[in-house]
PDB file of C-alpha atoms in Angstrom:
ATOM      1  CA  MET Y   1      93.136 207.888  -1.963  1.00  0.00           C
ATOM      2  CA  ARG Y   2      91.631 206.772   1.318  1.00  0.00           C
ATOM      3  CA  GLN Y   3      94.120 203.892   1.366  1.00  0.00           C
ATOM      4  CA  TYR Y   4      97.089 206.246   1.527  1.00  0.00           C
ATOM      5  CA  LEU Y   5      95.434 208.509   4.100  1.00  0.00           C
ATOM      6  CA  ASP Y   6      94.540 205.521   6.309  1.00  0.00           C
ATOM      7  CA  LEU Y   7      98.204 204.454   6.371  1.00  0.00           C
ATOM      8  CA  LEU Y   8      99.333 208.029   6.988  1.00  0.00           C
ATOM      9  CA  ARG Y   9      96.954 208.322   9.938  1.00  0.00           C
ATOM     10  CA  LEU Y  10      97.961 204.929  11.354  1.00  0.00           C
ATOM     11  CA  VAL Y  11     101.658 205.829  11.396  1.00  0.00           C
ATOM     12  CA  TYR Y  12     100.949 209.390  12.592  1.00  0.00           C
ATOM     13  CA  GLU Y  13      98.916 208.158  15.560  1.00  0.00           C
ATOM     14  CA  ARG Y  14     100.516 204.809  16.401  1.00  0.00           C
ATOM     15  CA  GLY Y  15     103.950 204.652  14.761  1.00  0.00           C
ATOM     16  CA  GLU Y  16     106.898 203.618  16.906  1.00  0.00           C
ATOM     17  CA  LEU Y  17     109.607 206.213  17.526  1.00  0.00           C
ATOM     18  CA  LYS Y  18     112.853 205.339  15.738  1.00  0.00           C
ATOM     19  CA  GLY Y  19     116.135 207.001  14.907  1.00  0.00           C
ATOM     20  CA  SER Y  20     117.267 207.529  11.315  1.00  0.00           C
ATOM     21  CA  ARG Y  21     120.530 207.859   9.399  1.00  0.00           C
ATOM     22  CA  ALA Y  22     119.239 210.827   7.356  1.00  0.00           C
ATOM     23  CA  VAL Y  23     120.284 214.399   8.115  1.00  0.00           C
ATOM     24  CA  LEU Y  24     118.445 217.710   7.787  1.00  0.00           C
ATOM     25  CA  GLU Y  25     120.761 220.096   5.954  1.00  0.00           C
ATOM     26  CA  SER Y  26     119.137 223.119   7.606  1.00  0.00           C
ATOM     27  CA  THR Y  27     120.120 222.023  11.112  1.00  0.00           C
ATOM     28  CA  GLY Y  28     122.639 219.215  10.665  1.00  0.00           C
ATOM     29  CA  THR Y  29     120.497 217.000  12.922  1.00  0.00           C
ATOM     30  CA  LYS Y  30     119.141 213.513  12.390  1.00  0.00           C
ATOM     31  CA  PRO Y  31     115.347 213.615  12.733  1.00  0.00           C
ATOM     32  CA  LYS Y  32     113.559 210.744  14.416  1.00  0.00           C
ATOM     33  CA  THR Y  33     110.660 209.012  12.691  1.00  0.00           C
ATOM     34  CA  ARG Y  34     107.340 207.486  13.579  1.00  0.00           C
ATOM     35  CA  SER Y  35     107.545 204.112  11.854  1.00  0.00           C
ATOM     36  CA  LEU Y  36     105.568 201.006  11.017  1.00  0.00           C
ATOM     37  CA  PHE Y  37     107.112 197.868   9.576  1.00  0.00           C
ATOM     38  CA  GLY Y  38     105.029 195.963   7.048  1.00  0.00           C
ATOM     39  CA  TYR Y  39     101.863 197.204   5.347  1.00  0.00           C
ATOM     40  CA  GLN Y  40     100.028 196.947   2.028  1.00  0.00           C
ATOM     41  CA  ASN Y  41      97.673 199.150  -0.008  1.00  0.00           C
ATOM     42  CA  ARG Y  42      95.775 198.342  -3.203  1.00  0.00           C
ATOM     43  CA  TYR Y  43      94.654 200.814  -5.875  1.00  0.00           C
ATOM     44  CA  ASP Y  44      92.107 199.995  -8.596  1.00  0.00           C
ATOM     45  CA  LEU Y  45      93.525 201.720 -11.672  1.00  0.00           C
ATOM     46  CA  THR Y  46      90.223 201.437 -13.524  1.00  0.00           C
ATOM     47  CA  GLN Y  47      88.674 203.874 -11.030  1.00  0.00           C
ATOM     48  CA  GLY Y  48      91.051 206.759 -11.714  1.00  0.00           C
ATOM     49  CA  PHE Y  49      94.724 207.635 -11.509  1.00  0.00           C
ATOM     50  CA  PRO Y  50      95.935 207.375  -7.870  1.00  0.00           C
ATOM     51  CA  LEU Y  51      97.430 210.826  -7.419  1.00  0.00           C
ATOM     52  CA  VAL Y  52      97.113 212.254  -3.907  1.00  0.00           C
ATOM     53  CA  THR Y  53      94.592 215.116  -3.785  1.00  0.00           C
ATOM     54  CA  THR Y  54      94.992 216.265  -0.155  1.00  0.00           C
ATOM     55  CA  LYS Y  55      98.028 218.223  -1.332  1.00  0.00           C
ATOM     56  CA  THR Y  56      99.461 218.902  -4.759  1.00  0.00           C
ATOM     57  CA  VAL Y  57     101.784 216.350  -6.397  1.00  0.00           C
ATOM     58  CA  PRO Y  58     103.659 217.603  -9.511  1.00  0.00           C
ATOM     59  CA  PHE Y  59     102.501 215.058 -12.093  1.00  0.00           C
ATOM     60  CA  ARG Y  60     104.694 216.345 -14.910  1.00  0.00           C
ATOM     61  CA  GLN Y  61     107.789 215.879 -12.746  1.00  0.00           C
ATOM     62  CA  VAL Y  62     106.694 212.326 -11.954  1.00  0.00           C
ATOM     63  CA  VAL Y  63     106.436 211.652 -15.699  1.00  0.00           C
ATOM     64  CA  VAL Y  64     109.876 213.125 -16.367  1.00  0.00           C
ATOM     65  CA  GLU Y  65     111.467 210.965 -13.675  1.00  0.00           C
ATOM     66  CA  VAL Y  66     109.844 207.735 -14.937  1.00  0.00           C
ATOM     67  CA  LEU Y  67     110.982 208.481 -18.502  1.00  0.00           C
ATOM     68  CA  TRP Y  68     114.465 209.187 -17.137  1.00  0.00           C
ATOM     69  CA  PHE Y  69     114.536 205.801 -15.401  1.00  0.00           C
ATOM     70  CA  LEU Y  70     113.358 204.082 -18.585  1.00  0.00           C
ATOM     71  CA  SER Y  71     116.096 205.793 -20.592  1.00  0.00           C
ATOM     72  CA  GLY Y  72     118.712 204.089 -18.428  1.00  0.00           C
ATOM     73  CA  SER Y  73     120.373 207.375 -17.481  1.00  0.00           C
ATOM     74  CA  THR Y  74     122.090 207.926 -14.147  1.00  0.00           C
ATOM     75  CA  ASN Y  75     122.934 211.590 -14.744  1.00  0.00           C
ATOM     76  CA  VAL Y  76     120.680 214.475 -13.677  1.00  0.00           C
ATOM     77  CA  ASP Y  77     121.231 216.361 -16.949  1.00  0.00           C
ATOM     78  CA  TYR Y  78     117.934 215.135 -18.468  1.00  0.00           C
ATOM     79  CA  LEU Y  79     116.038 216.030 -15.311  1.00  0.00           C
ATOM     80  CA  GLN Y  80     117.550 219.513 -15.154  1.00  0.00           C
ATOM     81  CA  ARG Y  81     116.664 220.158 -18.800  1.00  0.00           C
ATOM     82  CA  HIS Y  82     113.058 219.475 -17.811  1.00  0.00           C
ATOM     83  CA  ASN Y  83     113.302 221.624 -14.664  1.00  0.00           C
ATOM     84  CA  VAL Y  84     113.206 218.652 -12.271  1.00  0.00           C
ATOM     85  CA  LYS Y  85     115.673 219.087  -9.418  1.00  0.00           C
ATOM     86  CA  ILE Y  86     114.711 216.377  -6.921  1.00  0.00           C
ATOM     87  CA  TRP Y  87     117.947 214.397  -7.459  1.00  0.00           C
ATOM     88  CA  ASP Y  88     120.357 217.361  -7.558  1.00  0.00           C
ATOM     89  CA  GLN Y  89     121.382 217.163  -3.906  1.00  0.00           C
ATOM     90  CA  TRP Y  90     122.858 213.682  -4.380  1.00  0.00           C
ATOM     91  CA  ALA Y  91     124.621 214.205  -7.717  1.00  0.00           C
ATOM     92  CA  ASP Y  92     128.378 214.684  -7.945  1.00  0.00           C
ATOM     93  CA  GLU Y  93     130.062 217.602  -9.736  1.00  0.00           C
ATOM     94  CA  THR Y  94     129.434 215.954 -13.147  1.00  0.00           C
ATOM     95  CA  GLY Y  95     125.771 215.241 -12.394  1.00  0.00           C
ATOM     96  CA  GLU Y  96     126.316 211.520 -11.847  1.00  0.00           C
ATOM     97  CA  LEU Y  97     124.451 209.543  -9.178  1.00  0.00           C
ATOM     98  CA  GLY Y  98     126.048 206.141  -9.573  1.00  0.00           C
ATOM     99  CA  PRO Y  99     124.205 202.944 -10.577  1.00  0.00           C
ATOM    100  CA  ILE Y 100     120.662 203.935  -9.492  1.00  0.00           C
ATOM    101  CA  TYR Y 101     117.326 202.863 -10.960  1.00  0.00           C
ATOM    102  CA  GLY Y 102     117.942 203.604 -14.640  1.00  0.00           C
ATOM    103  CA  LYS Y 103     121.128 201.579 -14.705  1.00  0.00           C
ATOM    104  CA  GLN Y 104     119.569 198.680 -12.828  1.00  0.00           C
ATOM    105  CA  TRP Y 105     116.470 198.636 -15.026  1.00  0.00           C
ATOM    106  CA  ARG Y 106     118.285 198.826 -18.365  1.00  0.00           C
ATOM    107  CA  ALA Y 107     121.797 197.483 -17.713  1.00  0.00           C
ATOM    108  CA  TRP Y 108     121.771 195.218 -14.639  1.00  0.00           C
ATOM    109  CA  GLU Y 109     125.320 193.941 -14.226  1.00  0.00           C
ATOM    110  CA  GLY Y 110     125.990 190.402 -13.095  1.00  0.00           C
ATOM    111  CA  GLY Y 111     129.126 189.077 -11.455  1.00  0.00           C
ATOM    112  CA  ASP Y 112     130.505 187.965 -14.820  1.00  0.00           C
ATOM    113  CA  GLY Y 113     130.125 191.465 -16.269  1.00  0.00           C
ATOM    114  CA  GLN Y 114     127.048 190.522 -18.309  1.00  0.00           C
ATOM    115  CA  HIS Y 115     124.462 193.295 -18.682  1.00  0.00           C
ATOM    116  CA  VAL Y 116     120.723 192.572 -18.658  1.00  0.00           C
ATOM    117  CA  ASP Y 117     118.071 194.960 -19.958  1.00  0.00           C
ATOM    118  CA  GLN Y 118     115.364 194.087 -17.453  1.00  0.00           C
ATOM    119  CA  VAL Y 119     112.762 196.281 -19.151  1.00  0.00           C
ATOM    120  CA  ALA Y 120     113.244 194.519 -22.481  1.00  0.00           C
ATOM    121  CA  GLU Y 121     113.113 191.145 -20.705  1.00  0.00           C
ATOM    122  CA  LEU Y 122     109.894 192.204 -18.965  1.00  0.00           C
ATOM    123  CA  LEU Y 123     108.234 193.110 -22.267  1.00  0.00           C
ATOM    124  CA  ARG Y 124     109.379 189.847 -23.834  1.00  0.00           C
ATOM    125  CA  GLY Y 125     107.968 187.941 -20.871  1.00  0.00           C
ATOM    126  CA  ILE Y 126     104.599 189.666 -21.189  1.00  0.00           C
ATOM    127  CA  GLU Y 127     104.422 188.722 -24.868  1.00  0.00           C
ATOM    128  CA  GLN Y 128     105.232 185.108 -23.992  1.00  0.00           C
ATOM    129  CA  VAL Y 129     102.402 185.022 -21.463  1.00  0.00           C
ATOM    130  CA  LYS Y 130     100.004 186.639 -23.930  1.00  0.00           C
ATOM    131  CA  ALA Y 131     100.792 183.819 -26.358  1.00  0.00           C
ATOM    132  CA  ASP Y 132     100.687 181.110 -23.659  1.00  0.00           C
ATOM    133  CA  PRO Y 133      99.222 181.892 -20.209  1.00  0.00           C
ATOM    134  CA  THR Y 134     101.003 178.811 -18.821  1.00  0.00           C
ATOM    135  CA  ALA Y 135     104.461 180.082 -19.850  1.00  0.00           C
ATOM    136  CA  SER Y 136     107.071 180.069 -17.090  1.00  0.00           C
ATOM    137  CA  ALA Y 137     107.472 183.845 -17.490  1.00  0.00           C
ATOM    138  CA  ALA Y 138     103.997 184.393 -15.983  1.00  0.00           C
ATOM    139  CA  ARG Y 139     105.355 184.453 -12.444  1.00  0.00           C
ATOM    140  CA  ARG Y 140     108.707 185.970 -13.347  1.00  0.00           C
ATOM    141  CA  LEU Y 141     107.643 189.395 -14.633  1.00  0.00           C
ATOM    142  CA  ILE Y 142     110.000 191.185 -12.275  1.00  0.00           C
ATOM    143  CA  LEU Y 143     111.882 194.476 -12.395  1.00  0.00           C
ATOM    144  CA  THR Y 144     114.387 194.885  -9.567  1.00  0.00           C
ATOM    145  CA  ALA Y 145     116.541 197.825  -8.509  1.00  0.00           C
ATOM    146  CA  TRP Y 146     118.388 195.970  -5.750  1.00  0.00           C
ATOM    147  CA  ASN Y 147     121.897 194.955  -6.795  1.00  0.00           C
ATOM    148  CA  PRO Y 148     124.041 194.420  -3.658  1.00  0.00           C
ATOM    149  CA  ALA Y 149     127.291 194.747  -5.589  1.00  0.00           C
ATOM    150  CA  ASP Y 150     126.306 198.237  -6.777  1.00  0.00           C
ATOM    151  CA  LEU Y 151     124.928 199.634  -3.515  1.00  0.00           C
ATOM    152  CA  PRO Y 152     128.243 201.126  -2.274  1.00  0.00           C
ATOM    153  CA  LYS Y 153     128.614 203.015  -5.584  1.00  0.00           C
ATOM    154  CA  ILE Y 154     125.311 204.887  -5.316  1.00  0.00           C
ATOM    155  CA  HIS Y 155     125.447 208.529  -4.210  1.00  0.00           C
ATOM    156  CA  GLY Y 156     121.788 208.939  -3.264  1.00  0.00           C
ATOM    157  CA  PRO Y 157     118.996 206.734  -1.898  1.00  0.00           C
ATOM    158  CA  SER Y 158     119.737 203.112  -2.778  1.00  0.00           C
ATOM    159  CA  GLY Y 159     116.902 200.938  -3.981  1.00  0.00           C
ATOM    160  CA  CYS Y 160     114.105 202.404  -1.849  1.00  0.00           C
ATOM    161  CA  HIS Y 161     111.552 201.103  -4.321  1.00  0.00           C
ATOM    162  CA  THR Y 162     113.294 197.788  -4.416  1.00  0.00           C
ATOM    163  CA  LEU Y 163     111.384 195.419  -6.666  1.00  0.00           C
ATOM    164  CA  CYS Y 164     108.149 195.311  -8.630  1.00  0.00           C
ATOM    165  CA  GLN Y 165     106.384 192.267 -10.032  1.00  0.00           C
ATOM    166  CA  PHE Y 166     103.770 192.304 -12.766  1.00  0.00           C
ATOM    167  CA  SER Y 167     100.903 189.893 -13.240  1.00  0.00           C
ATOM    168  CA  MET Y 168      98.558 189.555 -16.202  1.00  0.00           C
ATOM    169  CA  ASN Y 169      95.282 187.743 -16.651  1.00  0.00           C
ATOM    170  CA  ASN Y 170      92.393 188.125 -19.083  1.00  0.00           C
ATOM    171  CA  GLY Y 171      94.063 191.015 -20.860  1.00  0.00           C
ATOM    172  CA  LYS Y 172      94.692 192.985 -17.679  1.00  0.00           C
ATOM    173  CA  LEU Y 173      98.011 193.975 -16.128  1.00  0.00           C
ATOM    174  CA  SER Y 174      98.689 194.578 -12.431  1.00  0.00           C
ATOM    175  CA  CYS Y 175     101.852 195.625 -10.602  1.00  0.00           C
ATOM    176  CA  GLN Y 176     103.018 195.060  -7.046  1.00  0.00           C
ATOM    177  CA  LEU Y 177     105.852 197.183  -5.676  1.00  0.00           C
ATOM    178  CA  TYR Y 178     107.902 196.242  -2.631  1.00  0.00           C
ATOM    179  CA  GLN Y 179     109.332 199.412  -1.113  1.00  0.00           C
ATOM    180  CA  ARG Y 180     111.925 198.757   1.572  1.00  0.00           C
ATOM    181  CA  SER Y 181     111.911 202.338   2.923  1.00  0.00           C
ATOM    182  CA  ALA Y 182     109.074 204.818   2.504  1.00  0.00           C
ATOM    183  CA  ASP Y 183     108.887 208.500   3.454  1.00  0.00           C
ATOM    184  CA  LEU Y 184     105.111 208.696   3.760  1.00  0.00           C
ATOM    185  CA  PHE Y 185     104.716 212.461   3.539  1.00  0.00           C
ATOM    186  CA  LEU Y 186     107.143 213.420   0.754  1.00  0.00           C
ATOM    187  CA  GLY Y 187     108.066 210.255  -1.096  1.00  0.00           C
ATOM    188  CA  VAL Y 188     105.108 207.883  -1.105  1.00  0.00           C
ATOM    189  CA  PRO Y 189     102.597 210.077  -3.002  1.00  0.00           C
ATOM    190  CA  TRP Y 190     105.255 210.368  -5.706  1.00  0.00           C
ATOM    191  CA  ASN Y 191     106.020 206.611  -5.628  1.00  0.00           C
ATOM    192  CA  ILE Y 192     102.343 205.682  -5.984  1.00  0.00           C
ATOM    193  CA  ALA Y 193     102.045 207.918  -9.033  1.00  0.00           C
ATOM    194  CA  SER Y 194     105.321 206.632 -10.537  1.00  0.00           C
ATOM    195  CA  TYR Y 195     104.425 202.965 -10.449  1.00  0.00           C
ATOM    196  CA  ALA Y 196     100.801 203.531 -11.407  1.00  0.00           C
ATOM    197  CA  LEU Y 197     102.128 205.427 -14.436  1.00  0.00           C
ATOM    198  CA  LEU Y 198     104.620 202.655 -15.206  1.00  0.00           C
ATOM    199  CA  THR Y 199     101.812 200.085 -15.056  1.00  0.00           C
ATOM    200  CA  HIS Y 200      99.633 202.123 -17.413  1.00  0.00           C
ATOM    201  CA  LEU Y 201     102.563 202.663 -19.746  1.00  0.00           C
ATOM    202  CA  ILE Y 202     103.564 199.004 -19.956  1.00  0.00           C
ATOM    203  CA  ALA Y 203      99.912 198.043 -20.419  1.00  0.00           C
ATOM    204  CA  LYS Y 204      99.648 200.584 -23.254  1.00  0.00           C
ATOM    205  CA  VAL Y 205     102.630 199.309 -25.244  1.00  0.00           C
ATOM    206  CA  THR Y 206     101.664 195.646 -24.784  1.00  0.00           C
ATOM    207  CA  GLY Y 207      97.978 196.033 -25.671  1.00  0.00           C
ATOM    208  CA  LEU Y 208      96.695 195.316 -22.170  1.00  0.00           C
ATOM    209  CA  GLU Y 209      94.474 197.154 -19.685  1.00  0.00           C
ATOM    210  CA  ALA Y 210      95.966 198.536 -16.468  1.00  0.00           C
ATOM    211  CA  ALA Y 211      94.141 196.825 -13.610  1.00  0.00           C
ATOM    212  CA  GLU Y 212      95.652 197.280 -10.148  1.00  0.00           C
ATOM    213  CA  PHE Y 213      98.651 198.735  -8.349  1.00  0.00           C
ATOM    214  CA  ILE Y 214      99.573 197.034  -5.072  1.00  0.00           C
ATOM    215  CA  HIS Y 215     101.974 198.893  -2.791  1.00  0.00           C
ATOM    216  CA  THR Y 216     103.785 196.801  -0.178  1.00  0.00           C
ATOM    217  CA  PHE Y 217     105.947 198.494   2.438  1.00  0.00           C
ATOM    218  CA  GLY Y 218     108.888 197.541   4.607  1.00  0.00           C
ATOM    219  CA  ASP Y 219     109.675 200.521   6.847  1.00  0.00           C
ATOM    220  CA  ALA Y 220     106.903 203.101   6.382  1.00  0.00           C
ATOM    221  CA  HIS Y 221     107.697 206.260   8.309  1.00  0.00           C
ATOM    222  CA  ILE Y 222     106.953 209.923   8.936  1.00  0.00           C
ATOM    223  CA  TYR Y 223     109.883 212.204   9.784  1.00  0.00           C
ATOM    224  CA  GLU Y 224     109.328 214.277  12.895  1.00  0.00           C
ATOM    225  CA  ASN Y 225     109.875 217.506  10.950  1.00  0.00           C
ATOM    226  CA  HIS Y 226     106.822 216.599   8.820  1.00  0.00           C
ATOM    227  CA  LEU Y 227     104.371 215.934  11.654  1.00  0.00           C
ATOM    228  CA  ASP Y 228     102.691 219.338  11.494  1.00  0.00           C
ATOM    229  CA  GLN Y 229     102.164 219.025   7.738  1.00  0.00           C
ATOM    230  CA  VAL Y 230     100.779 215.503   8.102  1.00  0.00           C
ATOM    231  CA  GLY Y 231      98.414 216.687  10.813  1.00  0.00           C
ATOM    232  CA  GLU Y 232      97.116 219.346   8.424  1.00  0.00           C
ATOM    233  CA  GLN Y 233      96.841 216.892   5.538  1.00  0.00           C
ATOM    234  CA  LEU Y 234      94.743 214.498   7.621  1.00  0.00           C
ATOM    235  CA  THR Y 235      92.112 217.227   8.149  1.00  0.00           C
ATOM    236  CA  ARG Y 236      91.549 217.534   4.391  1.00  0.00           C
ATOM    237  CA  GLU Y 237      88.829 215.707   2.491  1.00  0.00           C
ATOM    238  CA  PRO Y 238      90.153 214.006  -0.664  1.00  0.00           C
ATOM    239  CA  TYR Y 239      88.754 214.926  -4.081  1.00  0.00           C
ATOM    240  CA  PRO Y 240      87.748 212.452  -6.832  1.00  0.00           C
ATOM    241  CA  LEU Y 241      90.686 210.950  -8.692  1.00  0.00           C
ATOM    242  CA  PRO Y 242      91.850 212.357 -12.037  1.00  0.00           C
ATOM    243  CA  LYS Y 243      92.161 210.373 -15.264  1.00  0.00           C
ATOM    244  CA  LEU Y 244      95.374 209.568 -17.109  1.00  0.00           C
ATOM    245  CA  GLU Y 245      95.571 209.933 -20.882  1.00  0.00           C
ATOM    246  CA  ILE Y 246      98.498 208.501 -22.865  1.00  0.00           C
ATOM    247  CA  ASP Y 247      98.844 209.581 -26.481  1.00  0.00           C
ATOM    248  CA  ASP Y 248      98.170 206.904 -29.092  1.00  0.00           C
ATOM    249  CA  SER Y 249     101.595 207.631 -30.586  1.00  0.00           C
ATOM    250  CA  VAL Y 250     103.080 205.720 -27.627  1.00  0.00           C
ATOM    251  CA  THR Y 251     103.894 202.236 -28.915  1.00  0.00           C
ATOM    252  CA  SER Y 252     107.290 201.702 -27.269  1.00  0.00           C
ATOM    253  CA  LEU Y 253     109.054 202.495 -24.000  1.00  0.00           C
ATOM    254  CA  ASP Y 254     111.866 204.242 -25.883  1.00  0.00           C
ATOM    255  CA  GLY Y 255     111.957 207.822 -27.117  1.00  0.00           C
ATOM    256  CA  LEU Y 256     109.068 209.003 -24.961  1.00  0.00           C
ATOM    257  CA  THR Y 257     108.386 212.661 -24.153  1.00  0.00           C
ATOM    258  CA  PRO Y 258     106.450 214.227 -21.248  1.00  0.00           C
ATOM    259  CA  GLU Y 259     104.032 215.802 -23.749  1.00  0.00           C
ATOM    260  CA  GLN Y 260     102.632 212.349 -24.549  1.00  0.00           C
ATOM    261  CA  PHE Y 261     101.018 212.152 -21.091  1.00  0.00           C
ATOM    262  CA  ARG Y 262      98.102 214.180 -19.777  1.00  0.00           C
ATOM    263  CA  LEU Y 263      96.245 214.262 -16.489  1.00  0.00           C
ATOM    264  CA  VAL Y 264      92.584 215.218 -16.708  1.00  0.00           C
ATOM    265  CA  GLY Y 265      90.527 216.588 -13.829  1.00  0.00           C
ATOM    266  CA  TYR Y 266      93.204 216.819 -11.146  1.00  0.00           C
ATOM    267  CA  ARG Y 267      91.628 218.808  -8.324  1.00  0.00           C
ATOM    268  CA  HIS Y 268      93.768 219.125  -5.208  1.00  0.00           C
ATOM    269  CA  HIS Y 269      94.219 220.984  -1.944  1.00  0.00           C
ATOM    270  CA  ALA Y 270      96.974 223.538  -1.371  1.00  0.00           C
ATOM    271  CA  ARG Y 271     100.652 222.630  -1.443  1.00  0.00           C
ATOM    272  CA  LEU Y 272     102.286 221.280   1.715  1.00  0.00           C
ATOM    273  CA  SER Y 273     106.082 221.434   1.764  1.00  0.00           C
ATOM    274  CA  GLY Y 274     108.712 219.811   3.937  1.00  0.00           C
ATOM    275  CA  GLU Y 275     112.488 219.520   4.064  1.00  0.00           C
ATOM    276  CA  VAL Y 276     113.991 216.314   2.689  1.00  0.00           C
ATOM    277  CA  ALA Y 277     116.319 214.450   5.024  1.00  0.00           C
ATOM    278  CA  VAL Y 278     119.363 213.349   3.002  1.00  0.00           C
TER     279      VAL Y 278
END
């Protein structure tokens, strides 16, 4: 995970000071950030699963969230039943978050009221390209969470991981994510794991090999209340990457359970915590 640590160090040492709209609930203040606009990292998925090792990242919770997105749900009930509470602070009294990722992925709504299951379209496109590498779908394997008409209806973060595009060649599948806003200390380790997992999962159900995850950033930033933790993290030497195992019973993106995923050999440094700015 040298790629992630190199970006973390760059922003920590040379990021420009910027204000932010987010608020710390503990103090009611808006923390400033050290920020960099525009950056890209690449992760070879054949060399191990890119889970940060210089602190602990809760892999099972990452799995639960990805399965929640794929289910199309926008209510935290599923997450809470699996003891995942990362979205609770944005949910309303019924547990609803508005039209966030799950809704956009599985029921994108156009201006005419038509709903599009982008995940199903993505899988169909991959099969078309497998049958004919020159098919027009080859450069249109896109999953987007950015729907301007829905943004005002969202309670929590809106489309931070904005759009991902898949590419396949010679039986291998790669994914590039464009992330418009990236909390480097708390959010990005989770985002890397999420989209690496999604790439492996889509490769699994389509009979392909996961090849590469490319992570492209808009505003990459460190909140000032995380600077001490980042300083500590940058003193730590990363461990070898773990391996991801997906059960052979996984043949579809529907009806999945967290027990069908296993991380092998995850060695990590001690936990580093920080308050989320909301």
